[in-house]
Every structure is written in C-alpha cells, then in structure tokens.
CSV table of C-alpha atoms in Angstrom, one decimal:
chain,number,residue,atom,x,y,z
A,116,UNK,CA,55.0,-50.1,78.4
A,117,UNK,CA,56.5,-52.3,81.2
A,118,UNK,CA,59.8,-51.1,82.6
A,119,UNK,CA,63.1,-53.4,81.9
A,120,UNK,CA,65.7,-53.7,85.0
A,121,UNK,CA,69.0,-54.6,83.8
A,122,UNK,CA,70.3,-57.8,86.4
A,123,UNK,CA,72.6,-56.9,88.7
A,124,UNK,CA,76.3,-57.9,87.2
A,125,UNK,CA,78.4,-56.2,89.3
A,126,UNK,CA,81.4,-58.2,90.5
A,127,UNK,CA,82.2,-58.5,94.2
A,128,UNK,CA,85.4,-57.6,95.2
A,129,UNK,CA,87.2,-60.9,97.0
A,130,UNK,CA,88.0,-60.7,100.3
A,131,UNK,CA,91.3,-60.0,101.0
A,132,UNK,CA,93.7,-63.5,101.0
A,133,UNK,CA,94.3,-64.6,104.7
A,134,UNK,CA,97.0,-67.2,104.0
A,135,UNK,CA,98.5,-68.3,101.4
A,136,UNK,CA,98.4,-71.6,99.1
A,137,UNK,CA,99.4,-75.2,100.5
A,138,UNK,CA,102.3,-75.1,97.9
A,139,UNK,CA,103.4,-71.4,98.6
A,140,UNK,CA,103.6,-72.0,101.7
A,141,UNK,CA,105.4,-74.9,102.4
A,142,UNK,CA,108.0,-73.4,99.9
A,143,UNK,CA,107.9,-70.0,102.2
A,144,UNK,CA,108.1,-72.0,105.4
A,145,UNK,CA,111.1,-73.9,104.3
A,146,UNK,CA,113.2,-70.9,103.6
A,147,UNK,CA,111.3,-68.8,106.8
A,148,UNK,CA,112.6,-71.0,109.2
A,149,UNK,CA,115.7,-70.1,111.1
A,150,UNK,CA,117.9,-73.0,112.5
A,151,UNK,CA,117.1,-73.0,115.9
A,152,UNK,CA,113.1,-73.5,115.0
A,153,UNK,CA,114.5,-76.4,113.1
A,154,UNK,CA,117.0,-78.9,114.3
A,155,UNK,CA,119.5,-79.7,111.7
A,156,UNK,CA,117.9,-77.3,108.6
A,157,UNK,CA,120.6,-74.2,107.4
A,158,UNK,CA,118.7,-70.9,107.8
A,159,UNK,CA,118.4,-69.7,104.4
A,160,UNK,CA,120.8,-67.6,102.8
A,161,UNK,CA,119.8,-63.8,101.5
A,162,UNK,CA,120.9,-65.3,98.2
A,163,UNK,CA,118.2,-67.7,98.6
A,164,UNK,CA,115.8,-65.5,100.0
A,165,UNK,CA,116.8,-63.2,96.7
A,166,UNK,CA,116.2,-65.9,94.6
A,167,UNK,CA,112.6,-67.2,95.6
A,168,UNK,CA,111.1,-63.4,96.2
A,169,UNK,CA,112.3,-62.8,92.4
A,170,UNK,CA,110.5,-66.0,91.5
A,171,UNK,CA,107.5,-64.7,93.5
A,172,UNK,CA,106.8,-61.6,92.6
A,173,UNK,CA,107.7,-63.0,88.5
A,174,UNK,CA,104.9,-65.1,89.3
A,175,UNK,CA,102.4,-62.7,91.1
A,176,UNK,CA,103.3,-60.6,87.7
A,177,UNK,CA,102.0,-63.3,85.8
A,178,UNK,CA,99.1,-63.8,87.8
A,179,UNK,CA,98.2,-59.8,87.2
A,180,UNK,CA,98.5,-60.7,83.2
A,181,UNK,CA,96.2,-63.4,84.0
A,182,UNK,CA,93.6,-61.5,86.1
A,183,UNK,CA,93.9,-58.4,83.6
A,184,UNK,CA,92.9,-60.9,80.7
A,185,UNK,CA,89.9,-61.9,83.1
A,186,UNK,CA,89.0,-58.6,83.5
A,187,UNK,CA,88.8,-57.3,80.1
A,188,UNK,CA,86.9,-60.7,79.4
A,189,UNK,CA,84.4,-60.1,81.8
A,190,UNK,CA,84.0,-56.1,81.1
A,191,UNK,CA,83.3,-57.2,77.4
A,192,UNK,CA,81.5,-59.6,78.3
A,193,UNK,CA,79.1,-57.5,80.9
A,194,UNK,CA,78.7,-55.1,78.1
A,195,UNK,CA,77.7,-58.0,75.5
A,196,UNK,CA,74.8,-58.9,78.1
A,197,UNK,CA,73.3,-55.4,78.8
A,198,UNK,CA,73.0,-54.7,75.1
A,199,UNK,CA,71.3,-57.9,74.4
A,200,UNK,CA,68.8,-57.4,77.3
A,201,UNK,CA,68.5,-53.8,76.2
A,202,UNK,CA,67.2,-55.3,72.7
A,203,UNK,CA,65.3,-57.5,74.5
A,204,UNK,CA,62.9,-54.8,76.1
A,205,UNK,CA,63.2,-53.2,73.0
A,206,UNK,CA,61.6,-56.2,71.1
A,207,UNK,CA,59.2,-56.8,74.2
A,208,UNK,CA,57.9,-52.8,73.6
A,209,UNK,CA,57.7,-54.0,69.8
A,210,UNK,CA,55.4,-57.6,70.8
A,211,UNK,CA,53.3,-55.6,72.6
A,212,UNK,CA,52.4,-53.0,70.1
A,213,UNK,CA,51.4,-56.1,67.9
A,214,UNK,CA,49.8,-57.7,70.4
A,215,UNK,CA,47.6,-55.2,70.6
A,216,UNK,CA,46.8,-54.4,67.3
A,217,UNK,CA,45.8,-57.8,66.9
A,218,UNK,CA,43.2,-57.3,69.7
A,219,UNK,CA,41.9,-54.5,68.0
A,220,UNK,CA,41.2,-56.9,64.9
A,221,UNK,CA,40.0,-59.2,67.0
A,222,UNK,CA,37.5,-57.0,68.5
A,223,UNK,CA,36.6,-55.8,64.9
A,224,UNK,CA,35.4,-59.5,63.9
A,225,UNK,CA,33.7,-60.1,67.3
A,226,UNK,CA,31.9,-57.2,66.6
A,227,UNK,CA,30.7,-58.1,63.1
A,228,UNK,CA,29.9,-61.6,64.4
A,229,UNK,CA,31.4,-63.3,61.8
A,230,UNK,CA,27.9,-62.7,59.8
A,231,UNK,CA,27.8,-63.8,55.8
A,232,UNK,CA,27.6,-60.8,53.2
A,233,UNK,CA,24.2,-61.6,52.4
A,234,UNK,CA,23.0,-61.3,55.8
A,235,UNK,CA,25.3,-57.8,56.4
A,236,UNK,CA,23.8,-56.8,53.1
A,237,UNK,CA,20.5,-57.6,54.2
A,238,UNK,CA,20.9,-55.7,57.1
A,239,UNK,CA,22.9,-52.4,55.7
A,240,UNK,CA,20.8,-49.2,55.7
A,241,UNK,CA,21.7,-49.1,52.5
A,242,UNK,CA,23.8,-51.4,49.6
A,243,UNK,CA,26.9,-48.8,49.2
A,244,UNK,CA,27.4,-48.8,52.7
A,245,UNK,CA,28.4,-52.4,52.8
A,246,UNK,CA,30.1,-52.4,49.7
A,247,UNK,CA,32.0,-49.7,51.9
A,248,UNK,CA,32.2,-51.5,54.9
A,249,UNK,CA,33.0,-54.9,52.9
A,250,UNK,CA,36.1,-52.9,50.8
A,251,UNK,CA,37.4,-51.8,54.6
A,252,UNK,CA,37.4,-55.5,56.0
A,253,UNK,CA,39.2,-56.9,53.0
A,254,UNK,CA,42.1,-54.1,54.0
A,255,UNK,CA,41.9,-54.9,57.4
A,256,UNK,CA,42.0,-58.6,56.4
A,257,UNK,CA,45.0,-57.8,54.7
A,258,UNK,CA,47.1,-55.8,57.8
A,259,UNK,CA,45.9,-58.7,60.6
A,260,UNK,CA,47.7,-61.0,58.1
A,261,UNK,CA,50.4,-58.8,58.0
A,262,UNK,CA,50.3,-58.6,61.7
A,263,UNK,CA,50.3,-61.8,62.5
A,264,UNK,CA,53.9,-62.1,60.5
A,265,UNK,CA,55.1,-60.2,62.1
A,266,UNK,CA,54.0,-61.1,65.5
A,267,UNK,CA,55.8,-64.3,64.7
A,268,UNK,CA,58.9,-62.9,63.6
A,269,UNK,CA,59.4,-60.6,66.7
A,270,UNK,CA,58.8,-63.6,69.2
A,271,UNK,CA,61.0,-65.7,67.0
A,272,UNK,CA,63.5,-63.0,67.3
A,273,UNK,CA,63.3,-62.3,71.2
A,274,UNK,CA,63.4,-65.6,72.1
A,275,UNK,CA,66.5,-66.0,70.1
A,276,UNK,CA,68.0,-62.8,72.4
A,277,UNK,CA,66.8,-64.0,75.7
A,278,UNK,CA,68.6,-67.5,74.9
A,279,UNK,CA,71.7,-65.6,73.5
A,280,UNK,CA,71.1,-63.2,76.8
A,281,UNK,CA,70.8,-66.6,79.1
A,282,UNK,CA,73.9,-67.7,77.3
A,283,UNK,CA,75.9,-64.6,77.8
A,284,UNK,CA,74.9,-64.3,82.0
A,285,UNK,CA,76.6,-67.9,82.1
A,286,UNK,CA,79.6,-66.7,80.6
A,287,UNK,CA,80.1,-63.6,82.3
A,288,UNK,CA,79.3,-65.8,85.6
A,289,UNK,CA,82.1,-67.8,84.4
A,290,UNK,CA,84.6,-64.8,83.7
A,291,UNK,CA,83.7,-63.4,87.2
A,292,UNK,CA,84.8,-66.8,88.7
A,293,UNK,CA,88.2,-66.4,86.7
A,294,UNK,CA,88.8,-62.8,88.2
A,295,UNK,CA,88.2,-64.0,91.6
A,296,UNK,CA,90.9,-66.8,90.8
A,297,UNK,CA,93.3,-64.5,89.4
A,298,UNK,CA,92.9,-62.0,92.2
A,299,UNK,CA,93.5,-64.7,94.9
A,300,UNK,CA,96.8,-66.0,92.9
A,301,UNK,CA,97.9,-62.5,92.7
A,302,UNK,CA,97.5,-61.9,96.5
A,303,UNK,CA,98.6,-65.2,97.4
A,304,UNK,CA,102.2,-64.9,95.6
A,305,UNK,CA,102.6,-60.9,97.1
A,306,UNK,CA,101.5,-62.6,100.5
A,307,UNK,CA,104.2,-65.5,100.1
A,308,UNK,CA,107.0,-63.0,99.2
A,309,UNK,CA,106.0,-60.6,102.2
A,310,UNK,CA,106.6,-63.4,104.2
A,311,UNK,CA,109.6,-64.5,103.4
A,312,UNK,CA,111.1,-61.0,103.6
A,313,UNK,CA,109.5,-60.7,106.6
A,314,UNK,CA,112.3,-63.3,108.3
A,315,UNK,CA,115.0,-60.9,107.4
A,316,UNK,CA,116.7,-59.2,110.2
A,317,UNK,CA,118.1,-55.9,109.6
A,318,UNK,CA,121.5,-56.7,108.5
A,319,UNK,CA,120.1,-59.3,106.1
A,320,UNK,CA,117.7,-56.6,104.4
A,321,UNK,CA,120.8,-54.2,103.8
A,322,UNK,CA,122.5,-57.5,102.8
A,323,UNK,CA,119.7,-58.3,100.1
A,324,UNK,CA,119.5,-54.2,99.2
A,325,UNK,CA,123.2,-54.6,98.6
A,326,UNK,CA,122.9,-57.4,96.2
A,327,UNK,CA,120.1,-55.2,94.4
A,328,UNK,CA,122.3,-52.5,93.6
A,329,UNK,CA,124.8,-55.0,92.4
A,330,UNK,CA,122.4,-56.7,90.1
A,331,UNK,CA,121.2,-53.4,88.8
A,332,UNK,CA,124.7,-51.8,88.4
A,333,UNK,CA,125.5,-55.4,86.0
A,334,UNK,CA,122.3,-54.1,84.1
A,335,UNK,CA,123.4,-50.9,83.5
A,336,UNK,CA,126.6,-52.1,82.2
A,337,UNK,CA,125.2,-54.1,80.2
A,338,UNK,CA,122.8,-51.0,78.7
A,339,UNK,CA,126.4,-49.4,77.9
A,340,UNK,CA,127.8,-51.8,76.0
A,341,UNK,CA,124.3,-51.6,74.2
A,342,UNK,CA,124.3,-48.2,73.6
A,343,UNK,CA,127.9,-48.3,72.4
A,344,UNK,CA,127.1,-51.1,69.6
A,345,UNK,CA,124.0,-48.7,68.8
A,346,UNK,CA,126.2,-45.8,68.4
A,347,UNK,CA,128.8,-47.3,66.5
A,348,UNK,CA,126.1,-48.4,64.0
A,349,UNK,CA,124.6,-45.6,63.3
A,350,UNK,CA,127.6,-44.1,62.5
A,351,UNK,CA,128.8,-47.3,59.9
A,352,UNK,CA,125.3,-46.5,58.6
A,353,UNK,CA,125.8,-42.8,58.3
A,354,UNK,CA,129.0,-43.2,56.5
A,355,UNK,CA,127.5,-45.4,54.2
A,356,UNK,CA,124.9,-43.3,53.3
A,357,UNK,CA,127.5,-41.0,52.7
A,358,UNK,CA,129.8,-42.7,50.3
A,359,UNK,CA,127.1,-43.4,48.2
A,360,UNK,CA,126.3,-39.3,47.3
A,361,UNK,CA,127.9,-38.1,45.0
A,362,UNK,CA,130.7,-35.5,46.1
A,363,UNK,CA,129.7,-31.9,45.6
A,364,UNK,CA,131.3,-28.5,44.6
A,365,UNK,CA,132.7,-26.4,47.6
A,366,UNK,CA,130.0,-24.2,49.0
A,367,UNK,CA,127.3,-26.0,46.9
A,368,UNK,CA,126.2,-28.4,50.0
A,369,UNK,CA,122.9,-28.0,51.3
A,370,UNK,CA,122.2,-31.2,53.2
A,371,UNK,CA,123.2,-32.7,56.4
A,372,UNK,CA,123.6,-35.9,55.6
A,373,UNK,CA,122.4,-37.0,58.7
A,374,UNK,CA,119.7,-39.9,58.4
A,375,UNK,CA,119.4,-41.8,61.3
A,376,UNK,CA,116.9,-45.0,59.6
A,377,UNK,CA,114.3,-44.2,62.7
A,378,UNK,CA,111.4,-44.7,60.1
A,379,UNK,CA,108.7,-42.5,59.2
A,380,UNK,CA,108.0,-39.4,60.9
A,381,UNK,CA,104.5,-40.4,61.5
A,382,UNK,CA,105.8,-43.1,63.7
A,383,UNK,CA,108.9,-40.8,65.5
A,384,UNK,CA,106.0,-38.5,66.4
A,385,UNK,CA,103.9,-41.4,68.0
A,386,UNK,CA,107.2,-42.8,70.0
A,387,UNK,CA,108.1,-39.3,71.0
A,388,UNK,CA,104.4,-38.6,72.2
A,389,UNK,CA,104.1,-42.1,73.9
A,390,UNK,CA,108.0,-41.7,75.4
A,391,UNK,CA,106.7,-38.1,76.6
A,392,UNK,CA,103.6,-39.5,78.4
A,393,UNK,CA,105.6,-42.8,80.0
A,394,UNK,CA,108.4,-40.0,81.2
A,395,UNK,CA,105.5,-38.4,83.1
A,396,UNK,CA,104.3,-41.1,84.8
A,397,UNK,CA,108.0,-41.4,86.5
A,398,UNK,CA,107.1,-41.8,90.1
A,399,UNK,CA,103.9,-42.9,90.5
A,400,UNK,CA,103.1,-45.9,92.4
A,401,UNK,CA,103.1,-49.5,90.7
A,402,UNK,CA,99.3,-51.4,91.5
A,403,UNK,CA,98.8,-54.6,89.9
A,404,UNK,CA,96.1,-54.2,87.9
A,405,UNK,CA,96.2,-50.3,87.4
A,406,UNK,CA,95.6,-48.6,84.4
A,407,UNK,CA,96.0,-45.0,85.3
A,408,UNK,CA,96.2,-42.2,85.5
A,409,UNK,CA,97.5,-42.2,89.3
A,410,UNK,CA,99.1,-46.1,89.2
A,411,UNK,CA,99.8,-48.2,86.6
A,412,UNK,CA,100.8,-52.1,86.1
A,413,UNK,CA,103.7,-53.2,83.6
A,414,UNK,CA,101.3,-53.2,80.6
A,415,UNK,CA,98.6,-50.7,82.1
A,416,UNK,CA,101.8,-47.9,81.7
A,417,UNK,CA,102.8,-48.9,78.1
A,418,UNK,CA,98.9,-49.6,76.9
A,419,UNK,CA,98.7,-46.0,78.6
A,420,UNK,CA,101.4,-44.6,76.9
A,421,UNK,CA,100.9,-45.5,73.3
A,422,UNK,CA,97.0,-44.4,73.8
A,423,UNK,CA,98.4,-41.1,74.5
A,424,UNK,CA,99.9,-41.4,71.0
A,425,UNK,CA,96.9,-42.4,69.4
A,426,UNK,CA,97.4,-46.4,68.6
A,427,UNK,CA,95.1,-48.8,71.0
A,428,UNK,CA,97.3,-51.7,72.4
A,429,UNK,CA,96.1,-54.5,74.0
A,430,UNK,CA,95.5,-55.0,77.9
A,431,UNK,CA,97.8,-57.7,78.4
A,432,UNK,CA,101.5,-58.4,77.7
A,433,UNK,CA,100.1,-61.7,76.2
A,434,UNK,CA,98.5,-59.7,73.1
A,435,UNK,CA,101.0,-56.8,73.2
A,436,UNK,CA,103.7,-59.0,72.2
A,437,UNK,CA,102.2,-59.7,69.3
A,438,UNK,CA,100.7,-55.8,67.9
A,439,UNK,CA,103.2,-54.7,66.3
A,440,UNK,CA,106.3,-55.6,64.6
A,441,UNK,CA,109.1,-58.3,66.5
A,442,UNK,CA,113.0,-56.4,66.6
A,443,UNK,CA,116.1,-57.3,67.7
A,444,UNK,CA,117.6,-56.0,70.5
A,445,UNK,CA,120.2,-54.2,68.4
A,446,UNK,CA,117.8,-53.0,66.4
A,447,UNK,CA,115.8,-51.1,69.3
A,448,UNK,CA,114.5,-47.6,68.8
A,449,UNK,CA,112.8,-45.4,71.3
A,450,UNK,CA,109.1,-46.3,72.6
A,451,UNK,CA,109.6,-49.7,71.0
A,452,UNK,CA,108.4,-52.4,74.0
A,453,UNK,CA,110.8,-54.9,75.3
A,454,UNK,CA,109.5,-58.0,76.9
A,455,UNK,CA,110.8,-60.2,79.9
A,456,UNK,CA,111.1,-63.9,81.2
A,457,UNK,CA,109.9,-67.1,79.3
A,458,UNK,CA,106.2,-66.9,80.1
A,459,UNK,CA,106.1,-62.9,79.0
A,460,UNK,CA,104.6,-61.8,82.0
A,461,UNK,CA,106.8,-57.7,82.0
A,462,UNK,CA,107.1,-55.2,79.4
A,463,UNK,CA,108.9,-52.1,79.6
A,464,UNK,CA,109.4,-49.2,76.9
A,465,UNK,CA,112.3,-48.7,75.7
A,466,UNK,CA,113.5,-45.1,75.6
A,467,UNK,CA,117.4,-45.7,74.3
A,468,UNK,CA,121.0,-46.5,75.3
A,469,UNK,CA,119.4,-50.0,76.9
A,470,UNK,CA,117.3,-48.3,79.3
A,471,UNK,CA,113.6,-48.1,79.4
A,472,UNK,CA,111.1,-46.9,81.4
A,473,UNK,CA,108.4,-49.7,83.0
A,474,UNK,CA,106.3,-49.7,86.3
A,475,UNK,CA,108.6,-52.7,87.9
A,476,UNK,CA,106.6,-54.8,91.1
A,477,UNK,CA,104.7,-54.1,94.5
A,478,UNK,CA,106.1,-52.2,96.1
A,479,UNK,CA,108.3,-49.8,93.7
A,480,UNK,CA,107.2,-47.3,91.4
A,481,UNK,CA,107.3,-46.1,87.9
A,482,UNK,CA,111.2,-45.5,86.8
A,483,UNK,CA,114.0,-45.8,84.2
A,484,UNK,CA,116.0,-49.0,84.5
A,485,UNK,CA,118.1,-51.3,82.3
A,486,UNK,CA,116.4,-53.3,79.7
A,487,UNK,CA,119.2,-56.4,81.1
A,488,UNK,CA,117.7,-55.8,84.7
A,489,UNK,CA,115.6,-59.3,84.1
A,490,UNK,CA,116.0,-61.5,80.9
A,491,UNK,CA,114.9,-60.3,78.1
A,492,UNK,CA,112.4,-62.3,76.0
A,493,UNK,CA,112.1,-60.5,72.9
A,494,UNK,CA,110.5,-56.5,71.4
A,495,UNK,CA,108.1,-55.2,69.2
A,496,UNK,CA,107.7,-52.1,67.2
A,497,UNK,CA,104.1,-51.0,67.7
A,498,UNK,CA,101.9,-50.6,64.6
C-alpha cells in the first residue's frame, strides 16, 4: 500500500519588523522630534506623547484581535486539509484494492480465452464440470460488475477530495498570508509606541508615570461611585423582597431573607470558578497573542478563564461580545465581561465594585483595575 506524506503546512514565523510603516512613522517622527532638530516645530508635550502611545498600543490591541482571528482561521483551516488528504489515502488504499480485483477478473477471462460454451463444452473432461465451471463465471460476471461500480464511485469520490484538498491548501495559503499581515501590524504599532517613548527624558517619563496614576486614580473613583449605586440597589431590592412576605409570628422565622437576584446557582458557580482562575493568573506577563497558561492576551485570559469553568468562549473579542447575554453597566455581576473602545478591541472580567481583572498591554501584566480605566463599550453575561 503506497505511503501518504501529509504537505508541509507549517507556518513560518515572520521576521521580526525592522521599522515601522510610512504612516506610523511619520506620525512618530513628528512628535519624536525635539525643537532643536527642528527649526520652528514645539517638542511635543507628555500629554501628547500620552495621547498617541494610548492610540498605539489601542491599535496594536486591535491588530492582536485581528491576528488571533487569523490564527484560529488558519489552525481550523490546517486541520480541514489534513483530514481531507488523510481520506484521500484512505480512498487511494480503497482504488487500489479494486483495481486489483479487477485484474484478477481480468486474468480469469484471458485465461478462458473468451471461448463459446459449445467449444468449453466440447473440451470439458466431462459435461458437469462445465456446467460447474459455467455457474462460477456467471457469479464472477456478477462481482466484476459490481466491481467496476464501484471502481467508479471511489475515483468519483477521491477526485472530489483532492479538488476540495486543492481548494483547502489555497485557503490555508491565504490565512497564512493574513497571519503574517496581522503579525507585522501588531509589531509595527508596539515598534511605533517604543519609539516615541523612547524620546522621553527622565523627567518626562516620571511626568507621563504621574499622569498615569492620575488617570487611574479618576478610574477608581469612578468604580466607587459604581459600587455605591450597586449597593444601594441591592438593598432597594432586598427591602422589596421583603415587604412583599408576609409578616410572621415572633420566633417562627426561619429565612434570611437575603436574595441578592445573582441568578442561578449553576451560573454563580461558573463566575465564581472562572473569577477564581482569572484571580490566579494575577501577575503573569501580558503577550499578545498568548493563551496560557504562563501569558495571556486580553481575550486569551477571559477565554481562559471561563474554560476553566466549563463554557468554551470564543478566541476573539469580536465573537466574545456577542456569546452571551448584553448588560448594563449597572446591572454587572461578577465574571460577567466588559468591553472597551468603539472598535472592541479589550475585554476585561468583571469581578465587582467597578473593578475587573484583564491582562492590560505590552509591557504590563495580569491585574485588577477599574472597569472606567478606558471607555467602556458595552458587557455580556456569558451563556
């Protein structure tokens, strides 16, 4: 049975970005460039220099969506291809068996010669032995018939796979392409904001770390007041609940009274287990593009997470936002996602009193912050 080698598929990693895009980095070089290298142009200030590394690493996180879409594409994709060239050998083993019982018939009327039953008869030692030998060939007649069907239908059938297999290498070629692309965006935007902050001077860095810590303190403030409207309505909801039960006879309560609406305890246990495995992660390094278990991108950590608790999310932020149930802000309970900016591109999981936990840019790692640390674009309840 001949052998079947599966084509090489594997991807090549891309070589490492030596510069950075004509439009990054004209944008870079205008703000990079002190006064005195330009006649006439303002340095730029640390706000500005704030304002365009934000932008830059919001856009290499979209870019990470974008190559973790690719990815997954071109992993399904890869697997798609070996199975169908894997059923090709299979229906290659299959043609040959046929092939060769068809020789064997073959053989079987060369060796009669074709001859008329008269003549056979004339020459058979004896008339039962052809009527024998005559009964056989009818059978035979009837399986090389049979054989020939379905030596028809099996070439039909791998021809079909080798054009679906043809088909497939074309599109995997084509996802491969798209990883390369969104591997070189990523690097170019990480490249453009390590330029920029590269200008800095000392002072300017604890400048820009000051205005950080500002920014975050406003977010956490902002998770407060949050956690403060939370409280206040779960108590309204509590007393509620209350008022409608009847009243009861001293020493004749049993309950507590004390539903807090957090839904099923099915779905409590899967937050809690999710929570408990995003907690754990606390620390570890952010890489875009990282699933685990020893790094993790924004939606590697939260796919992670909710894995841990059983329910399969998708890869991206893109199809994340939509498994599962949408919320309010209000309404957020823990280990429900929250995601960020216009174009989606950073989801965090949301573990109470506005906070979350979420695996944040280059650079940082795996922590709690506030959900108002970037704007918010809107939450789901996974399923």
């Amino acid at each position: 049975m001949p052998t079947h080698r599966k084509p090489r598929t594997r991807i090549r990693t891309a070589a490492p970005a030596v510069g950075i895009t004509t439009a990054a980095l004209a944008s870079v070089s205008l703000l990079a460039q002190s006064a005195g290298a330009t006649p006439g142009r303002p340095k730029p200030t640390v706000e500005e220099v704030q304002r365009k590394v934000d932008d830059l690493y919001r856009q290499a996180g979209t870019a990470t969506e974008s190559y973790n879409r690719a990815k997954e594409a071109t992993d399904d994709q890869r697997e798609k291809v070996d199975g169908l060239l894997d059923e090709v050998a299979r229906g290659t083993a299959r043609l040959n068996d046929t092939r060769r019982a068809l020789g064997s018939y073959a053989a079987e009327q060369y060796r009669t010669g074709g001859m008329a039953s008269t003549v056979t008869l004339m020459l058979a030692d004896d008339p039962q032995a052809f009527f024998d030998r005559n009964h056989l060939m009818k059978q035979l007649t009837g399986r090389e018939e049979q054989a020939l069907r379905d030596f028809e239908t099996e070439r039909a059938g791998i021809a079909k796979k080798r054009a679906d297999a043809t088909r497939g290498l074309e599109r995997l070629t084509a996802s491969q392409e798209a990883l390369r692309a969104g591997k070189q965006d990523v690097q170019t935007k990480l490249a453009a904001a390590r330029t920029l902050l590269g200008t800095l001077t000392a002072q300017e860095k604890a400048r820009l770390a000051a205005l950080e810590e500002k920014k975050r303190e406003e977010a956490r403030k902002k998770a407060a007041e949050l956690a403060a409207r939370q409280e206040a309505a779960r108590k309204a909801a509590e007393a509620a609940e209350a008022a409608k039960k009847p009243p009861t006879e001293p020493g004749t309560g049993t309950g507590t009274g004390t539903g807090t609406g957090t839904g099923t305890p099915s779905a409590s246990t899967k937050a809690a287990k999710a929570l408990a495995f995003a907690r754990e992660q606390i620390g570890k390094p952010y890489v875009w593009g990282a699933t685990g278990p020893s790094s993790y991108d924004c939606s590697g950590l939260t796919q992670a997470a909710w894995k841990a608790a059983g329910v399969d999310l998708p890869r991206t932020t893109w199809d994340q936002v939509k498994a599962g149930t949408r919320v309010a802000t209000a309404e957020l309970r823990p280990g429900d996602l929250v995601f960020f900016y216009d174009d989606i591109s950073h989801v965090g999981m949301y573990i109470g009193n506005g906070m979350m936990i979420h695996a944040p840019k280059p650079g940082a790692y795996v922590r709690e912050e506030s959900i108002y640390y970037m704007p918010i674009y809107g939450s789901v309840r996974p399923a």
